[in-house]
PDB file of C-alpha atoms in Angstrom:
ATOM      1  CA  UNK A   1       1.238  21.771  38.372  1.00  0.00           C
ATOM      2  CA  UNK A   2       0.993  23.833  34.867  1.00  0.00           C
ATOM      3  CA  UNK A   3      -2.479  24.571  35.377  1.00  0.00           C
ATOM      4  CA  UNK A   4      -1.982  25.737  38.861  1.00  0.00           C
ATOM      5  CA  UNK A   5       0.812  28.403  37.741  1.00  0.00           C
ATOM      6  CA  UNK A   6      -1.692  29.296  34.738  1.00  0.00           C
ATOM      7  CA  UNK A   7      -4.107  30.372  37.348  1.00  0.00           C
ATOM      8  CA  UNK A   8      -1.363  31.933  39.893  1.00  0.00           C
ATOM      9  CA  UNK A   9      -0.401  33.880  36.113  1.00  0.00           C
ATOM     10  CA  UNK A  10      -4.462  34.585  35.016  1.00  0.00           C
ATOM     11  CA  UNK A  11      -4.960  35.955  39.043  1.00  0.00           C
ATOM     12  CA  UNK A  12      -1.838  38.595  38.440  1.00  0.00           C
ATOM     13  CA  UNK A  13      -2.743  39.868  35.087  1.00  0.00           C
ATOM     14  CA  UNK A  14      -5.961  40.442  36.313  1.00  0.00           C
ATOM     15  CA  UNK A  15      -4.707  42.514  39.091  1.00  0.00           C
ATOM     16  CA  UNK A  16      -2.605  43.548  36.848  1.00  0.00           C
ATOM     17  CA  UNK A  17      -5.079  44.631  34.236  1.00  0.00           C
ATOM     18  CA  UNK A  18      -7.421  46.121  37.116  1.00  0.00           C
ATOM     19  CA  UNK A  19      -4.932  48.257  38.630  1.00  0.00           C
ATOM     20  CA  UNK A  20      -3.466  50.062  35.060  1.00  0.00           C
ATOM     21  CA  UNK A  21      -7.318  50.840  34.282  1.00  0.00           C
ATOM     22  CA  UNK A  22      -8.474  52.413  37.655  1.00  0.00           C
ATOM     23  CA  UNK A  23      -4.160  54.718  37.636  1.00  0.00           C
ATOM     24  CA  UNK A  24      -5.125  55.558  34.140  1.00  0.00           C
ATOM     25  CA  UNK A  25      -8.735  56.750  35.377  1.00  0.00           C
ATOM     26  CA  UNK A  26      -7.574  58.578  38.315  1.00  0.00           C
ATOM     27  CA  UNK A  27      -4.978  60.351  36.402  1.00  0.00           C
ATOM     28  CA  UNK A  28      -7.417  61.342  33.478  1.00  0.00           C
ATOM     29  CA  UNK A  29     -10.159  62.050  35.900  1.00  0.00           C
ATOM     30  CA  UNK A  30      -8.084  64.553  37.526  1.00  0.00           C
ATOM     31  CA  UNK A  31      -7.013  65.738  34.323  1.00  0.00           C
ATOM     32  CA  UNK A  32     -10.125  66.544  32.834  1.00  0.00           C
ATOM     33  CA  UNK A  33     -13.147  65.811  34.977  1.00  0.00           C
ATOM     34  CA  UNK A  34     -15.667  63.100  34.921  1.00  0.00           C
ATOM     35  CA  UNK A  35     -17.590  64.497  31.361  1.00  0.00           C
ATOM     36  CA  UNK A  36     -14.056  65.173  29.602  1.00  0.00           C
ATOM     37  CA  UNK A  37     -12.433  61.804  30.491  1.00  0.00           C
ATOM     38  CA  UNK A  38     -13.499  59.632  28.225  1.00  0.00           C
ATOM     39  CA  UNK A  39     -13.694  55.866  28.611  1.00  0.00           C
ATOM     40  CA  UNK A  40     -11.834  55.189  25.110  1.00  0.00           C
ATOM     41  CA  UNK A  41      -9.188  57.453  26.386  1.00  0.00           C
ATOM     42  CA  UNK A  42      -9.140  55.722  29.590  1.00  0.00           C
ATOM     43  CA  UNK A  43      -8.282  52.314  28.032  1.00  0.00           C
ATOM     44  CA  UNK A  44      -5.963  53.724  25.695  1.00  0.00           C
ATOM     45  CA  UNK A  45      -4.187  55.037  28.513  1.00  0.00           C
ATOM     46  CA  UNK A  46      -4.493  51.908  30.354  1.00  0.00           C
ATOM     47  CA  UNK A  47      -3.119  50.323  27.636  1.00  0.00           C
ATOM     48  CA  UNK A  48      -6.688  47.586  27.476  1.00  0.00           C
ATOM     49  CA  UNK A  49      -9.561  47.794  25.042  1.00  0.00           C
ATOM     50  CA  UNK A  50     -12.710  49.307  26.127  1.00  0.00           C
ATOM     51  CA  UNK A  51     -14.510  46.205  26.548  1.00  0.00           C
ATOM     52  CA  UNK A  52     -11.785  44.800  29.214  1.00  0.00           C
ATOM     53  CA  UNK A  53     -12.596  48.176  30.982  1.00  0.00           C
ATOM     54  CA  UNK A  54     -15.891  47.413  30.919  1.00  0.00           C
ATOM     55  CA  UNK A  55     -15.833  43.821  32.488  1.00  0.00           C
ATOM     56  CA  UNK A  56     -13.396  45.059  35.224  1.00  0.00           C
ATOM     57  CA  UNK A  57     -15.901  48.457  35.942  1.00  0.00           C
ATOM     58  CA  UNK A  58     -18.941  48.144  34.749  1.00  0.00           C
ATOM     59  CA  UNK A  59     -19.628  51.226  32.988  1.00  0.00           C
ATOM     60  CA  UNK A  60     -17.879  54.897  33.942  1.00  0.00           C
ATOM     61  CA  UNK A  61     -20.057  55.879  37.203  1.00  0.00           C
ATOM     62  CA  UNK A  62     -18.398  52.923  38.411  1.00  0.00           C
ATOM     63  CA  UNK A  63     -15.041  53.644  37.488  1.00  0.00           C
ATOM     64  CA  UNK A  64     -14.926  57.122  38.488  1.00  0.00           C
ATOM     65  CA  UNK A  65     -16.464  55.886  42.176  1.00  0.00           C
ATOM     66  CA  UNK A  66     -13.741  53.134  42.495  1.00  0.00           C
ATOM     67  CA  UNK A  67     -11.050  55.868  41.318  1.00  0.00           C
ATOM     68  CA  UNK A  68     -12.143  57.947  44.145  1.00  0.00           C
ATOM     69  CA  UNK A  69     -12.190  55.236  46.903  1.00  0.00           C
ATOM     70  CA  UNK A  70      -9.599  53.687  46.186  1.00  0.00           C
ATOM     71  CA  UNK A  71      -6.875  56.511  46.038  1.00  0.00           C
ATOM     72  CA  UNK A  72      -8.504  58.294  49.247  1.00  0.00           C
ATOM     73  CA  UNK A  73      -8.926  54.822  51.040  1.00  0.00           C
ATOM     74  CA  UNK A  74      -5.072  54.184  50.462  1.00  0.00           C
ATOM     75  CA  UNK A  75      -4.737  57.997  51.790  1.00  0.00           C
ATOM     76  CA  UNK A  76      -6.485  56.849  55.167  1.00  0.00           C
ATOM     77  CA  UNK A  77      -4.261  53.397  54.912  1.00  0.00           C
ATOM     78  CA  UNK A  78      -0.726  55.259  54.738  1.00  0.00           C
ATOM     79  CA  UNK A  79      -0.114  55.278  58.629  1.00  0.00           C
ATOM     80  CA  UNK A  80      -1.674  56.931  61.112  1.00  0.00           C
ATOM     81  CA  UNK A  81      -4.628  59.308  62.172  1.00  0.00           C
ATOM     82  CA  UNK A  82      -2.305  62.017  63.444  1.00  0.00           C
ATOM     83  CA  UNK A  83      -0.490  62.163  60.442  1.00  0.00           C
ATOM     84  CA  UNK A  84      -3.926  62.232  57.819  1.00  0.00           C
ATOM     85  CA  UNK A  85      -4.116  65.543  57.501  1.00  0.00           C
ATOM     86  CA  UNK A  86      -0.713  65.880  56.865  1.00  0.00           C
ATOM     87  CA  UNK A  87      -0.713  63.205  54.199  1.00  0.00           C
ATOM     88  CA  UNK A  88      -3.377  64.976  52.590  1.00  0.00           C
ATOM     89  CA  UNK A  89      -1.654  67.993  52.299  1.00  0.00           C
ATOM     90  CA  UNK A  90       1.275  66.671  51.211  1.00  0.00           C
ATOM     91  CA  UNK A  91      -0.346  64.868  47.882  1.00  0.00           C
ATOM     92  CA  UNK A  92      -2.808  67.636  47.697  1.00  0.00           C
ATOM     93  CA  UNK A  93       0.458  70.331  47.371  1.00  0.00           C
ATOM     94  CA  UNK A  94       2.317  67.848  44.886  1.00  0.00           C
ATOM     95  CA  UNK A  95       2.943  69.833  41.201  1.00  0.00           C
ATOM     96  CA  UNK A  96       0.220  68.548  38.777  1.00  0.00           C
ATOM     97  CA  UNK A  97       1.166  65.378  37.523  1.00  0.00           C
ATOM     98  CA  UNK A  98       3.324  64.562  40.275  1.00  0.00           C
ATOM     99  CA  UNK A  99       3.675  60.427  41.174  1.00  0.00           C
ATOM    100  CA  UNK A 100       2.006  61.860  44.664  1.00  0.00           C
ATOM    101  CA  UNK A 101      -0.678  64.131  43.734  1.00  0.00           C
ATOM    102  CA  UNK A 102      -3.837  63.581  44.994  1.00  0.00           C
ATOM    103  CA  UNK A 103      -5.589  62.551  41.925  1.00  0.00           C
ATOM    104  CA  UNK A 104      -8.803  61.260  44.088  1.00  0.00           C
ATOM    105  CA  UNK A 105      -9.563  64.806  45.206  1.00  0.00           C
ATOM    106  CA  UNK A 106      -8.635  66.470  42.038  1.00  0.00           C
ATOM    107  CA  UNK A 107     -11.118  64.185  40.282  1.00  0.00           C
ATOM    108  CA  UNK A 108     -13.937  65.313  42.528  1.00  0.00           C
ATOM    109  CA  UNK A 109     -13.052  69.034  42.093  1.00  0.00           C
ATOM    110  CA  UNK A 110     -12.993  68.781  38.232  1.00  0.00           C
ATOM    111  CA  UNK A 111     -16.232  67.078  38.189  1.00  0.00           C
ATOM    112  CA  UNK A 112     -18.478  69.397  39.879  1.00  0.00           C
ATOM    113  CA  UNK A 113     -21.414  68.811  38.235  1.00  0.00           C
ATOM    114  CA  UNK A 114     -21.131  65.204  38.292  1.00  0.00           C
ATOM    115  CA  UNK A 115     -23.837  63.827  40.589  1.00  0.00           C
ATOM    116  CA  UNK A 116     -22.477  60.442  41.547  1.00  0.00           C
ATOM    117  CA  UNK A 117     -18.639  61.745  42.103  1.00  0.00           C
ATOM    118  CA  UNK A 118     -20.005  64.456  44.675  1.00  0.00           C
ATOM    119  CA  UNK A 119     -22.185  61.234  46.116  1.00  0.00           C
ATOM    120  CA  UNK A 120     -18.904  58.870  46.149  1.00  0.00           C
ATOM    121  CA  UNK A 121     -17.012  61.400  48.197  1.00  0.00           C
ATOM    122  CA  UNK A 122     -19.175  61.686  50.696  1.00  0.00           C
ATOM    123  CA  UNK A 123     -20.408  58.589  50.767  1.00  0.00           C
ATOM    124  CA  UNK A 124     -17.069  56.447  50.062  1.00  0.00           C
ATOM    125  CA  UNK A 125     -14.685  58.940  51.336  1.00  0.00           C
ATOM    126  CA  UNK A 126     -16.288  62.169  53.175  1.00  0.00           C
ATOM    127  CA  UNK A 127     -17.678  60.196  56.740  1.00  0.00           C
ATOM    128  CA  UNK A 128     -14.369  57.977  56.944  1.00  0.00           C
ATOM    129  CA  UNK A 129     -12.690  61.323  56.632  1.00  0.00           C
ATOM    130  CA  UNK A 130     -14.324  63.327  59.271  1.00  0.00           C
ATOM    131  CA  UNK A 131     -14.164  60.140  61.704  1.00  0.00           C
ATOM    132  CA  UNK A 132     -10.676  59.870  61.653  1.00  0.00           C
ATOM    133  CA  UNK A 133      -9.767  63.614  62.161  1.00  0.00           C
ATOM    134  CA  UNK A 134     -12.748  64.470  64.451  1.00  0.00           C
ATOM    135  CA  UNK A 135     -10.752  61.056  67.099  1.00  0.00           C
ATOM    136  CA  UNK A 136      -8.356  63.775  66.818  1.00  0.00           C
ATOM    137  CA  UNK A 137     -10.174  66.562  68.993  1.00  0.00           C
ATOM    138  CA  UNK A 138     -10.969  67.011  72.526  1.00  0.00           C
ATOM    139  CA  UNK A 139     -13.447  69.761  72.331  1.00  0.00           C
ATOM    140  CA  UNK A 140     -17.281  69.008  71.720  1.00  0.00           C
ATOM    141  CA  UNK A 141     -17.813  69.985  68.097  1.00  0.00           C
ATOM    142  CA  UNK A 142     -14.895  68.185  67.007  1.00  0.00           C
ATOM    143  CA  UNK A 143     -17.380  66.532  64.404  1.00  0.00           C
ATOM    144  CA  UNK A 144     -18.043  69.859  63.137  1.00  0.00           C
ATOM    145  CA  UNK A 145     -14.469  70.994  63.156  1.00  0.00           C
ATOM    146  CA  UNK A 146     -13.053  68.190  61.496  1.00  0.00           C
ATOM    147  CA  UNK A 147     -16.061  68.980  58.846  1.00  0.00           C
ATOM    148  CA  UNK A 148     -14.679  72.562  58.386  1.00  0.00           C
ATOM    149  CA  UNK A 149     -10.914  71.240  57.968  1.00  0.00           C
ATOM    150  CA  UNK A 150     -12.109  69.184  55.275  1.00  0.00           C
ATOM    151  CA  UNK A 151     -14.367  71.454  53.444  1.00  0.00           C
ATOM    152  CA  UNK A 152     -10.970  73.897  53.828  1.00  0.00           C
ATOM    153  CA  UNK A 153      -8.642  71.182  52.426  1.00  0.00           C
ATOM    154  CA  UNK A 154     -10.897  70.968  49.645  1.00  0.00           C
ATOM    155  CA  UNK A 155     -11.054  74.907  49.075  1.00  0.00           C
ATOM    156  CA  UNK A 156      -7.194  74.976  49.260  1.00  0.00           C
ATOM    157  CA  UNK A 157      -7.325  72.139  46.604  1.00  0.00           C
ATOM    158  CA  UNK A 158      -9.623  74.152  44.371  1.00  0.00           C
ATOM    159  CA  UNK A 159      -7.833  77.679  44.367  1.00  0.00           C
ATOM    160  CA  UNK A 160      -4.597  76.074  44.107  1.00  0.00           C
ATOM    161  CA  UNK A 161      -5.166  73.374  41.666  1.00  0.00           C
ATOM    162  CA  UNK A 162      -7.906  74.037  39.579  1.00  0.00           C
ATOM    163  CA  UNK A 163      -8.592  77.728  39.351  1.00  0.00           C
ATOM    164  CA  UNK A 164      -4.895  78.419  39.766  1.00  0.00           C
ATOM    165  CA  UNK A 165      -5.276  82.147  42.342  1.00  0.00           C
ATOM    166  CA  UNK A 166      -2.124  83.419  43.426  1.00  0.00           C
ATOM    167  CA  UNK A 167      -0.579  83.603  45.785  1.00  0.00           C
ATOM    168  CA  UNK A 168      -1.834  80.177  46.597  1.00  0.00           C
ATOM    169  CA  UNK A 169      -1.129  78.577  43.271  1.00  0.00           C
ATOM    170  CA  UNK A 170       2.540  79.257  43.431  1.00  0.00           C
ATOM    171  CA  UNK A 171       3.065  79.126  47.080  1.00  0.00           C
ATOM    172  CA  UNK A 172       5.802  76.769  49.086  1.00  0.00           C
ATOM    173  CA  UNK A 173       4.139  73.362  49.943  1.00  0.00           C
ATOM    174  CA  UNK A 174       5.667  73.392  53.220  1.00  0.00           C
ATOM    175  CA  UNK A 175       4.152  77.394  53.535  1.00  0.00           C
ATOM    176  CA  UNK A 176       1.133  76.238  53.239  1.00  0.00           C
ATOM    177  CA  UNK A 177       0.929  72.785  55.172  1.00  0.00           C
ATOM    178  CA  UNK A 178       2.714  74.690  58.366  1.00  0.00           C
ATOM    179  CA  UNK A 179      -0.367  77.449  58.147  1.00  0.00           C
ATOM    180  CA  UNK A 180      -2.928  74.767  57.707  1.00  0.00           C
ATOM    181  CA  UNK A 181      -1.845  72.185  60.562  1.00  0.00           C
ATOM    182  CA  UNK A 182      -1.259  75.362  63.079  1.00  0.00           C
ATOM    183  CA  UNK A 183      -4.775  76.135  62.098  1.00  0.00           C
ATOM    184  CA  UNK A 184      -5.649  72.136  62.732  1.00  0.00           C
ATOM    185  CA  UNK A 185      -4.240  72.229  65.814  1.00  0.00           C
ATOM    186  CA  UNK A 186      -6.067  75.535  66.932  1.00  0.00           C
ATOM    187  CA  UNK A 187      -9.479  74.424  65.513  1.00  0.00           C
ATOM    188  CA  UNK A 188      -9.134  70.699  66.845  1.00  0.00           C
ATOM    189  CA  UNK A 189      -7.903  72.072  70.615  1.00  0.00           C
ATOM    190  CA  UNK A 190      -5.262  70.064  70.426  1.00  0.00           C
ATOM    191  CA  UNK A 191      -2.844  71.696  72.781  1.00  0.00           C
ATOM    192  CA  UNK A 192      -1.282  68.463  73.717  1.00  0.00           C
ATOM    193  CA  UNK A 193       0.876  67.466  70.482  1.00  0.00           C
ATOM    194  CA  UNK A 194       1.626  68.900  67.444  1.00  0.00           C
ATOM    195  CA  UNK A 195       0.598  66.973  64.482  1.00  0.00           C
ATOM    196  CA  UNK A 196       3.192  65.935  62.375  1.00  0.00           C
ATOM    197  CA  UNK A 197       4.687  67.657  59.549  1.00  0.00           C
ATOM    198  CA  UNK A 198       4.024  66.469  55.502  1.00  0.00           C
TER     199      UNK A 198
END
C-alpha cells in the first residue's frame, strides 16, 4: 500500500514540477522573448534546477513550443467557439502581468525573430485557430476572414502590448473588445447572433 501512495505522490510532483516550469516559461517568455529568457532564469523562476528543466523539455525550442500550445490550447478549451474570440480578447487586454494575460501570444510577439516560435504558432496554434472561428461564418471566404481576424488580434496585441502606441495602449478593454467583435461580426456575416461579450 506504501509503495502505491509513493507512486500516486512521485505522479503529482511530477505534474507538479512540469506545470511550475512551462508558468514560469510562459511568463518569462512573454517577458522578454525567446533570446532574452534564459533557461537558468526559467528554473530559477520555476523554482527546479536546470537539469530537471531539461528532462521535463528537452532543451528551450521545446519549451518555448510547449509554452505556446499549451496556454493557446487551454484558450480554445475554455468553452465555446462563439465565445473564442472573445476569450482572446479578454486575456489579450489583461494589464501586463495580469493572472489572465495572454502570455502564449505575447511570447510569440516578443520573439520575432525566433524561427521555431513563429513555426509553433502556426503550426500548434494558427490552423486550430482559424478552424474554429472560420465554423463561425456563413459567407464563402470565411477561411480567409477568420485569417484576417487573427492576423488583427495579433496587430492589436503588438501595438498595445509590446510597442505600447496610444491611444491603443491605454485604451478601455471593454472599448476595444466591443470595436473588435462588431468588426467580427461584420467581417464573419454573422447577422444572426451577436457573439458574446469578454
Amino acid at each position: 500500500m506504501s509503495s502505491e501512495n509513493e507512486t500516486v505522490s512521485r505522479k503529482k510532483d511530477s505534474a507538479a514540477t512540469s506545470a511550475a516550469i512551462l508558468a514560469a516559461a510562459q511568463e518569462l517568455f512573454a517577458e522578454r522573448g525567446y533570446a532574452r529568457a534564459t533557461v537558468r532564469d526559467i528554473a530559477a523562476r520555476a523554482g527546479v534546477n536546470q537539469a530537471l528543466l531539461f528532462r521535463y523539455f528537452g532543451n528551450k525550442d521545446e519549451l518555448f513550443r510547449a509554452a505556446i500550445a499549451d496556454q493557446g490550447r487551454r484558450r480554445l478549451a475554455d468553452g465555446p467557439v462563439e465565445g473564442l474570440l472573445s476569450r482572446l480578447l479578454a486575456g489579450m487586454l489583461e494589464p501586463t502581468g495580469s493572472a489572465a494575460q495572454e502570455y502564449w501570444l505575447q511570447a510569440a510577439l516578443r520573439s520575432p525573430g525566433h524561427d521555431e516560435g513563429t513555426s509553433a504558432i502556426r503550426r500548434e496554434l494558427g490552423d486550430e485557430y482559424v478552424r474554429a472561428m472560420s465554423s463561425l461564418g456563413d459567407g464563402p471566404d470565411s477561411e480567409l476572414c477568420a485569417d484576417l481576424l487573427l492576423a488583427w488580434l495579433l496587430g492589436i496585441g503588438l501595438l498595445r502590448s509590446v510597442h505600447r502606441r496610444e491611444p491603443l495602449a491605454s485604451a478601455d478593454p471593454a472599448a476595444v473588445a466591443g470595436h473588435v467583435l462588431r468588426a467580427a461580426q461584420v467581417l464573419l456575416a454573422r447577422t444572426d447572433a451577436n457573439f458574446p461579450p469578454p
